């Protein structure tokens, strides 16, 4: 059992409504079977499980649409595909065999042959229920566990030239931010100047690690650490030099929002959630 606030947050992030009542303020999510891991990166080259799911949804939609048009050939084509992918669920994760009902697929085929649209659609609904049941129990946790980024192996250059972990880089950033704010508060201009320069350098080093996930894509780095951020740092240095304390504090606030918070909103929340939800051995 997990505490409610975490789960509400999880639900917000991955858009899955959780029904909560005053009487029942706890929700449980089932831990997915270990054999699922092999169908996800990095164990697998591709997100095989997820792509099977996308195909299932497409196949269900195609069958529903062709049923309305009574196009038997097209239905047959897509029922064959659905049959194949639906049975893959139990092939890939044997522990989930009991979650699916392959006999519904033979029935689907039979009703399609007979052009019995009413029972065909009823059967489609029954198949959909097996999808929904499994999703209700497992989907949020699987998404958090297997599809959230991992920062463990990323190394960032420290100010002393040594490599540091992502986490240590974060601790150092936080220290520099507070050093600037404390020095501004207490009238220590040289310290404030040095600390703000350190912060800019630390962020520059952090920026070199973005491409370990974002690869060739320059845009994510530009969005958070690009021209707008550089200009804020230049303005900050000038304002500290001229000892405009209020303006400097305001700029620090802007940096905290547009750099730290903006990045945390996409990266840190999911990471923290995954760690909180990760089943302990
Ligand atoms: C890549 C975008 C990114 C940027 C930019 C960023 N952070 Fe982080 N931050 C993260 C991630 C991801 C984590 C959680 C991973 C970890 O702790 O290793 C984190 C964790 C933290 C933590 C907690 C560390 C701990 O010990 O658990 C602090 C404090 C922090 N960041 C401060 C900052 C400050 C201050 C800034 C801005 C000056 C900043 N971060 C900018 C991504 C970012
Ligand atoms: C035995 C469990 C199980 C069954 C049965 C199942 N799914 Fe899934 N499905 C999952 C899990 C787990 C995820 C989460 C995967 C992820 O986020 O990487 C998922 C995710 C999905 C997604 C992706 C949602 C998104 O946009 O992120 C789709 C679409 C989907 N399933 C369709 C279907 C359809 C259609 C069926 C029935 C024909 C079905 N699934 C049956 C376990 C199941
Ligand atoms: C461990 C992997 C990882 C690292 C390292 C990482 N990101 Fe991301 N980032 C992601 C994932 C996953 C997403 C969400 C999917 C996507 O947009 O690619 C994302 C999304 C983003 C987005 C929102 C989507 C967009 O393209 O506008 C921005 C901005 C971003 N990252 C900036 C950064 C910056 C800046 C850094 C380095 C300081 C960084 N990221 C480092 C994994 C990472």
Short mmCIF file of N, CA, C and O in Angstrom, two decimals, residues 131-217:
data_model
loop_
_atom_site.label_atom_id
_atom_site.label_comp_id
_atom_site.label_asym_id
_atom_site.label_seq_id
_atom_site.Cartn_x
_atom_site.Cartn_y
_atom_site.Cartn_z
N UNK A 131 -8.69 -5.50 -21.37
CA UNK A 131 -7.64 -4.46 -21.47
C UNK A 131 -7.74 -3.53 -20.25
O UNK A 131 -6.75 -3.28 -19.57
N UNK A 132 -8.97 -3.06 -20.02
CA UNK A 132 -9.17 -2.07 -18.95
C UNK A 132 -8.80 -2.64 -17.58
O UNK A 132 -8.20 -1.94 -16.76
N UNK A 133 -9.16 -3.88 -17.33
CA UNK A 133 -8.87 -4.47 -16.02
C UNK A 133 -7.37 -4.50 -15.75
O UNK A 133 -6.92 -4.16 -14.66
N UNK A 134 -6.62 -4.92 -16.75
CA UNK A 134 -5.17 -4.99 -16.54
C UNK A 134 -4.61 -3.57 -16.38
O UNK A 134 -3.76 -3.33 -15.53
N UNK A 135 -5.08 -2.64 -17.19
CA UNK A 135 -4.58 -1.26 -17.09
C UNK A 135 -4.86 -0.68 -15.70
O UNK A 135 -4.01 -0.01 -15.13
N UNK A 136 -6.07 -0.93 -15.20
CA UNK A 136 -6.41 -0.40 -13.88
C UNK A 136 -5.41 -0.87 -12.82
O UNK A 136 -5.01 -0.10 -11.95
N UNK A 137 -5.01 -2.12 -12.91
CA UNK A 137 -4.12 -2.65 -11.87
C UNK A 137 -2.66 -2.27 -12.08
O UNK A 137 -1.92 -2.07 -11.12
N UNK A 138 -2.23 -2.20 -13.35
CA UNK A 138 -0.78 -2.14 -13.56
C UNK A 138 -0.24 -0.93 -14.31
O UNK A 138 0.93 -0.60 -14.18
N UNK A 139 -1.06 -0.32 -15.13
CA UNK A 139 -0.49 0.65 -16.07
C UNK A 139 0.33 1.78 -15.42
O UNK A 139 1.45 2.05 -15.86
N UNK A 140 -0.20 2.46 -14.38
CA UNK A 140 0.57 3.60 -13.85
C UNK A 140 1.96 3.20 -13.36
O UNK A 140 2.94 3.88 -13.63
N UNK A 141 2.01 2.09 -12.65
CA UNK A 141 3.28 1.67 -12.09
C UNK A 141 4.27 1.27 -13.19
O UNK A 141 5.46 1.59 -13.13
N UNK A 142 3.78 0.57 -14.19
CA UNK A 142 4.66 0.16 -15.30
C UNK A 142 5.23 1.39 -16.00
O UNK A 142 6.42 1.46 -16.30
N UNK A 143 4.39 2.37 -16.25
CA UNK A 143 4.88 3.58 -16.92
C UNK A 143 5.95 4.26 -16.07
O UNK A 143 6.99 4.67 -16.58
N UNK A 144 5.70 4.37 -14.77
CA UNK A 144 6.67 5.03 -13.89
C UNK A 144 7.97 4.23 -13.80
O UNK A 144 9.06 4.80 -13.80
N UNK A 145 7.86 2.91 -13.77
CA UNK A 145 9.06 2.09 -13.57
C UNK A 145 9.91 1.98 -14.83
O UNK A 145 11.12 2.06 -14.77
N UNK A 146 9.26 1.77 -15.96
CA UNK A 146 10.03 1.44 -17.15
C UNK A 146 10.17 2.57 -18.15
O UNK A 146 10.88 2.44 -19.14
N UNK A 147 9.45 3.64 -17.95
CA UNK A 147 9.54 4.69 -18.96
C UNK A 147 9.92 6.03 -18.37
O UNK A 147 9.65 7.07 -18.95
N UNK A 148 10.52 6.04 -17.18
CA UNK A 148 10.98 7.33 -16.66
C UNK A 148 12.50 7.35 -16.75
O UNK A 148 13.16 6.34 -16.58
N UNK A 149 13.06 8.52 -17.05
CA UNK A 149 14.50 8.62 -17.26
C UNK A 149 15.30 8.31 -15.99
O UNK A 149 14.83 8.51 -14.88
N UNK A 150 16.51 7.84 -16.19
CA UNK A 150 17.38 7.43 -15.09
C UNK A 150 18.67 8.24 -15.13
O UNK A 150 19.35 8.30 -16.16
N UNK A 151 19.03 8.86 -14.03
CA UNK A 151 20.20 9.75 -14.01
C UNK A 151 21.41 9.14 -13.33
O UNK A 151 22.45 9.78 -13.21
N UNK A 152 21.24 7.89 -12.89
CA UNK A 152 22.28 7.24 -12.08
C UNK A 152 23.65 7.22 -12.76
O UNK A 152 24.65 7.50 -12.13
N UNK A 153 23.67 6.91 -14.07
CA UNK A 153 24.96 6.72 -14.72
C UNK A 153 25.53 7.99 -15.36
O UNK A 153 26.57 7.95 -16.01
N UNK A 154 24.84 9.09 -15.18
CA UNK A 154 25.30 10.32 -15.83
C UNK A 154 26.35 11.03 -14.97
O UNK A 154 26.18 11.18 -13.77
N UNK A 155 27.44 11.41 -15.63
CA UNK A 155 28.50 12.13 -14.92
C UNK A 155 28.58 13.56 -15.43
O UNK A 155 28.45 13.82 -16.63
N UNK A 156 28.82 14.48 -14.51
CA UNK A 156 28.91 15.90 -14.87
C UNK A 156 30.25 16.43 -14.37
O UNK A 156 30.73 16.00 -13.32
N UNK A 157 30.88 17.34 -15.13
CA UNK A 157 32.12 17.95 -14.66
C UNK A 157 31.86 18.86 -13.47
O UNK A 157 30.96 19.70 -13.52
N UNK A 158 32.64 18.70 -12.42
CA UNK A 158 32.54 19.60 -11.28
C UNK A 158 33.43 20.81 -11.49
O UNK A 158 34.25 20.84 -12.42
N UNK A 159 33.29 21.84 -10.65
CA UNK A 159 34.12 23.05 -10.79
C UNK A 159 35.59 22.74 -10.59
O UNK A 159 36.46 23.42 -11.13
N UNK A 160 35.90 21.71 -9.80
CA UNK A 160 37.29 21.34 -9.55
C UNK A 160 37.86 20.48 -10.68
O UNK A 160 38.99 20.00 -10.59
N UNK A 161 37.06 20.26 -11.74
CA UNK A 161 37.54 19.49 -12.86
C UNK A 161 37.28 17.99 -12.74
O UNK A 161 37.40 17.26 -13.71
N UNK A 162 36.91 17.53 -11.53
CA UNK A 162 36.60 16.12 -11.37
C UNK A 162 35.16 15.82 -11.78
O UNK A 162 34.30 16.67 -11.71
N UNK A 163 34.96 14.54 -12.20
CA UNK A 163 33.60 14.14 -12.56
C UNK A 163 32.77 13.97 -11.28
O UNK A 163 33.27 13.48 -10.27
N UNK A 164 31.51 14.38 -11.37
CA UNK A 164 30.63 14.17 -10.22
C UNK A 164 29.32 13.55 -10.70
O UNK A 164 28.99 13.61 -11.88
N UNK A 165 28.60 12.98 -9.74
CA UNK A 165 27.30 12.40 -10.09
C UNK A 165 26.30 13.53 -10.31
O UNK A 165 26.51 14.67 -9.90
N UNK A 166 25.21 13.18 -10.96
CA UNK A 166 24.13 14.13 -11.18
C UNK A 166 23.66 14.71 -9.85
O UNK A 166 23.47 15.91 -9.70
N UNK A 167 23.52 13.82 -8.89
CA UNK A 167 23.01 14.24 -7.58
C UNK A 167 23.96 15.23 -6.90
O UNK A 167 23.51 16.22 -6.32
N UNK A 168 25.27 14.97 -6.99
CA UNK A 168 26.23 15.89 -6.39
C UNK A 168 26.21 17.24 -7.11
O UNK A 168 26.38 18.28 -6.49
N UNK A 169 26.01 17.18 -8.44
CA UNK A 169 25.91 18.43 -9.19
C UNK A 169 24.72 19.25 -8.69
O UNK A 169 24.80 20.46 -8.51
N UNK A 170 23.61 18.55 -8.42
CA UNK A 170 22.41 19.24 -7.93
C UNK A 170 22.67 19.87 -6.56
O UNK A 170 22.26 20.99 -6.30
N UNK A 171 23.33 19.11 -5.70
CA UNK A 171 23.62 19.64 -4.37
C UNK A 171 24.51 20.89 -4.49
O UNK A 171 24.30 21.89 -3.79
N UNK A 172 25.48 20.86 -5.43
CA UNK A 172 26.38 21.99 -5.62
C UNK A 172 25.62 23.21 -6.18
O UNK A 172 25.87 24.34 -5.77
N UNK A 173 24.69 22.94 -7.11
CA UNK A 173 23.88 24.04 -7.66
C UNK A 173 23.11 24.73 -6.54
O UNK A 173 23.07 25.96 -6.44
N UNK A 174 22.49 23.89 -5.72
CA UNK A 174 21.66 24.42 -4.64
C UNK A 174 22.51 25.26 -3.68
O UNK A 174 22.09 26.34 -3.23
N UNK A 175 23.72 24.80 -3.41
CA UNK A 175 24.61 25.54 -2.53
C UNK A 175 24.97 26.90 -3.12
O UNK A 175 24.96 27.91 -2.43
N UNK A 176 25.28 26.92 -4.42
CA UNK A 176 25.64 28.19 -5.06
C UNK A 176 24.47 29.16 -5.03
O UNK A 176 24.65 30.35 -4.76
N UNK A 177 23.27 28.65 -5.33
CA UNK A 177 22.10 29.53 -5.30
C UNK A 177 21.98 30.18 -3.93
O UNK A 177 21.82 31.41 -3.81
N UNK A 178 22.09 29.39 -2.88
CA UNK A 178 21.93 29.95 -1.54
C UNK A 178 23.11 30.84 -1.13
O UNK A 178 22.92 31.82 -0.41
N UNK A 179 24.29 30.52 -1.64
CA UNK A 179 25.44 31.39 -1.37
C UNK A 179 25.19 32.79 -1.93
O UNK A 179 25.45 33.79 -1.26
N UNK A 180 24.68 32.85 -3.15
CA UNK A 180 24.38 34.16 -3.75
C UNK A 180 23.35 34.88 -2.88
O UNK A 180 23.53 36.06 -2.53
N UNK A 181 22.28 34.19 -2.51
CA UNK A 181 21.19 34.84 -1.78
C UNK A 181 21.64 35.29 -0.38
O UNK A 181 21.28 36.38 0.08
N UNK A 182 22.46 34.49 0.28
CA UNK A 182 22.96 34.86 1.61
C UNK A 182 23.88 36.08 1.50
O UNK A 182 23.76 37.04 2.25
N UNK A 183 24.77 36.04 0.50
CA UNK A 183 25.72 37.15 0.33
C UNK A 183 25.00 38.45 -0.02
O UNK A 183 25.37 39.53 0.45
N UNK A 184 23.93 38.35 -0.84
CA UNK A 184 23.15 39.55 -1.17
C UNK A 184 22.50 40.11 0.09
O UNK A 184 22.47 41.32 0.31
N UNK A 185 22.01 39.21 0.92
CA UNK A 185 21.34 39.60 2.15
C UNK A 185 22.30 40.31 3.11
O UNK A 185 21.93 41.26 3.80
N UNK A 186 23.55 39.85 3.13
CA UNK A 186 24.49 40.31 4.15
C UNK A 186 25.52 41.31 3.63
O UNK A 186 26.49 41.62 4.32
N UNK A 187 25.35 41.76 2.39
CA UNK A 187 26.24 42.81 1.87
C UNK A 187 27.63 42.32 1.47
O UNK A 187 28.57 43.10 1.49
N UNK A 188 27.77 41.05 1.11
CA UNK A 188 29.08 40.54 0.68
C UNK A 188 29.18 40.47 -0.84
O UNK A 188 28.90 39.44 -1.44
N UNK A 189 29.60 41.55 -1.42
CA UNK A 189 29.57 41.68 -2.88
C UNK A 189 30.51 40.70 -3.59
O UNK A 189 30.12 40.04 -4.56
N UNK A 190 31.74 40.58 -3.13
CA UNK A 190 32.70 39.71 -3.80
C UNK A 190 32.23 38.25 -3.77
O UNK A 190 32.34 37.53 -4.76
N UNK A 191 31.70 37.84 -2.62
CA UNK A 191 31.20 36.47 -2.50
C UNK A 191 30.03 36.26 -3.45
O UNK A 191 29.95 35.23 -4.15
N UNK A 192 29.13 37.24 -3.52
CA UNK A 192 27.95 37.11 -4.40
C UNK A 192 28.38 37.00 -5.85
O UNK A 192 27.85 36.18 -6.61
N UNK A 193 29.38 37.80 -6.23
CA UNK A 193 29.87 37.76 -7.61
C UNK A 193 30.48 36.40 -7.94
O UNK A 193 30.19 35.80 -8.98
N UNK A 194 31.32 35.92 -7.03
CA UNK A 194 31.98 34.64 -7.26
C UNK A 194 30.96 33.50 -7.31
O UNK A 194 31.00 32.63 -8.19
N UNK A 195 30.01 33.51 -6.37
CA UNK A 195 29.02 32.43 -6.31
C UNK A 195 28.12 32.42 -7.54
O UNK A 195 27.77 31.35 -8.05
N UNK A 196 27.77 33.61 -8.04
CA UNK A 196 26.91 33.63 -9.23
C UNK A 196 27.68 33.16 -10.46
O UNK A 196 27.13 32.52 -11.35
N UNK A 197 28.99 33.45 -10.48
CA UNK A 197 29.83 32.94 -11.58
C UNK A 197 29.93 31.41 -11.49
O UNK A 197 29.82 30.71 -12.49
N UNK A 198 30.09 30.90 -10.25
CA UNK A 198 30.12 29.46 -10.06
C UNK A 198 28.84 28.80 -10.55
O UNK A 198 28.87 27.76 -11.22
N UNK A 199 27.72 29.41 -10.20
CA UNK A 199 26.43 28.86 -10.60
C UNK A 199 26.33 28.77 -12.12
O UNK A 199 25.92 27.75 -12.68
N UNK A 200 26.75 29.86 -12.79
CA UNK A 200 26.71 29.86 -14.26
C UNK A 200 27.60 28.75 -14.82
O UNK A 200 27.20 28.03 -15.75
N UNK A 201 28.80 28.58 -14.24
CA UNK A 201 29.71 27.53 -14.72
C UNK A 201 29.15 26.14 -14.46
O UNK A 201 29.25 25.24 -15.30
N UNK A 202 28.57 25.95 -13.28
CA UNK A 202 27.99 24.65 -12.94
C UNK A 202 26.87 24.28 -13.91
O UNK A 202 26.74 23.13 -14.32
N UNK A 203 26.05 25.28 -14.25
CA UNK A 203 24.95 25.01 -15.19
C UNK A 203 25.49 24.70 -16.58
O UNK A 203 24.94 23.87 -17.30
N UNK A 204 26.55 25.39 -16.95
CA UNK A 204 27.20 25.11 -18.23
C UNK A 204 27.65 23.65 -18.28
O UNK A 204 27.42 22.93 -19.25
N UNK A 205 28.28 23.19 -17.20
CA UNK A 205 28.72 21.79 -17.12
C UNK A 205 27.53 20.83 -17.16
O UNK A 205 27.58 19.80 -17.84
N UNK A 206 26.48 21.19 -16.44
CA UNK A 206 25.28 20.33 -16.45
C UNK A 206 24.73 20.23 -17.88
O UNK A 206 24.32 19.16 -18.32
N UNK A 207 24.79 21.37 -18.58
CA UNK A 207 24.26 21.40 -19.95
C UNK A 207 24.95 20.41 -20.87
O UNK A 207 24.35 19.91 -21.82
N UNK A 208 26.22 20.11 -20.58
CA UNK A 208 26.93 19.15 -21.43
C UNK A 208 26.39 17.73 -21.26
O UNK A 208 26.74 16.84 -22.05
N UNK A 209 25.57 17.50 -20.24
CA UNK A 209 25.05 16.15 -20.03
C UNK A 209 23.68 15.94 -20.68
O UNK A 209 23.19 14.81 -20.76
N UNK A 210 23.07 17.02 -21.15
CA UNK A 210 21.71 16.89 -21.71
C UNK A 210 21.68 15.89 -22.87
O UNK A 210 20.74 15.12 -23.01
N UNK A 211 22.74 15.91 -23.68
CA UNK A 211 22.69 15.07 -24.89
C UNK A 211 22.87 13.58 -24.60
O UNK A 211 22.69 12.76 -25.49
N UNK A 212 23.16 13.21 -23.35
CA UNK A 212 23.19 11.77 -23.06
C UNK A 212 21.79 11.19 -23.20
O UNK A 212 21.64 9.99 -23.39
N UNK A 213 20.76 12.01 -23.10
CA UNK A 213 19.39 11.53 -23.37
C UNK A 213 18.80 12.19 -24.60
O UNK A 213 18.13 11.55 -25.39
N UNK A 214 19.05 13.48 -24.77
CA UNK A 214 18.39 14.20 -25.86
C UNK A 214 19.14 14.10 -27.19
O UNK A 214 18.72 14.66 -28.19
N UNK A 215 20.28 13.40 -27.16
CA UNK A 215 21.04 13.11 -28.38
C UNK A 215 21.29 14.35 -29.24
O UNK A 215 21.81 15.32 -28.76
N UNK A 216 20.88 14.27 -30.49
CA UNK A 216 21.18 15.35 -31.44
C UNK A 216 20.29 16.58 -31.24
O UNK A 216 20.56 17.64 -31.78
N UNK A 217 19.23 16.41 -30.46
CA UNK A 217 18.23 17.47 -30.32
C UNK A 217 18.78 18.62 -29.48
O UNK A 217 19.00 18.49 -28.29
#
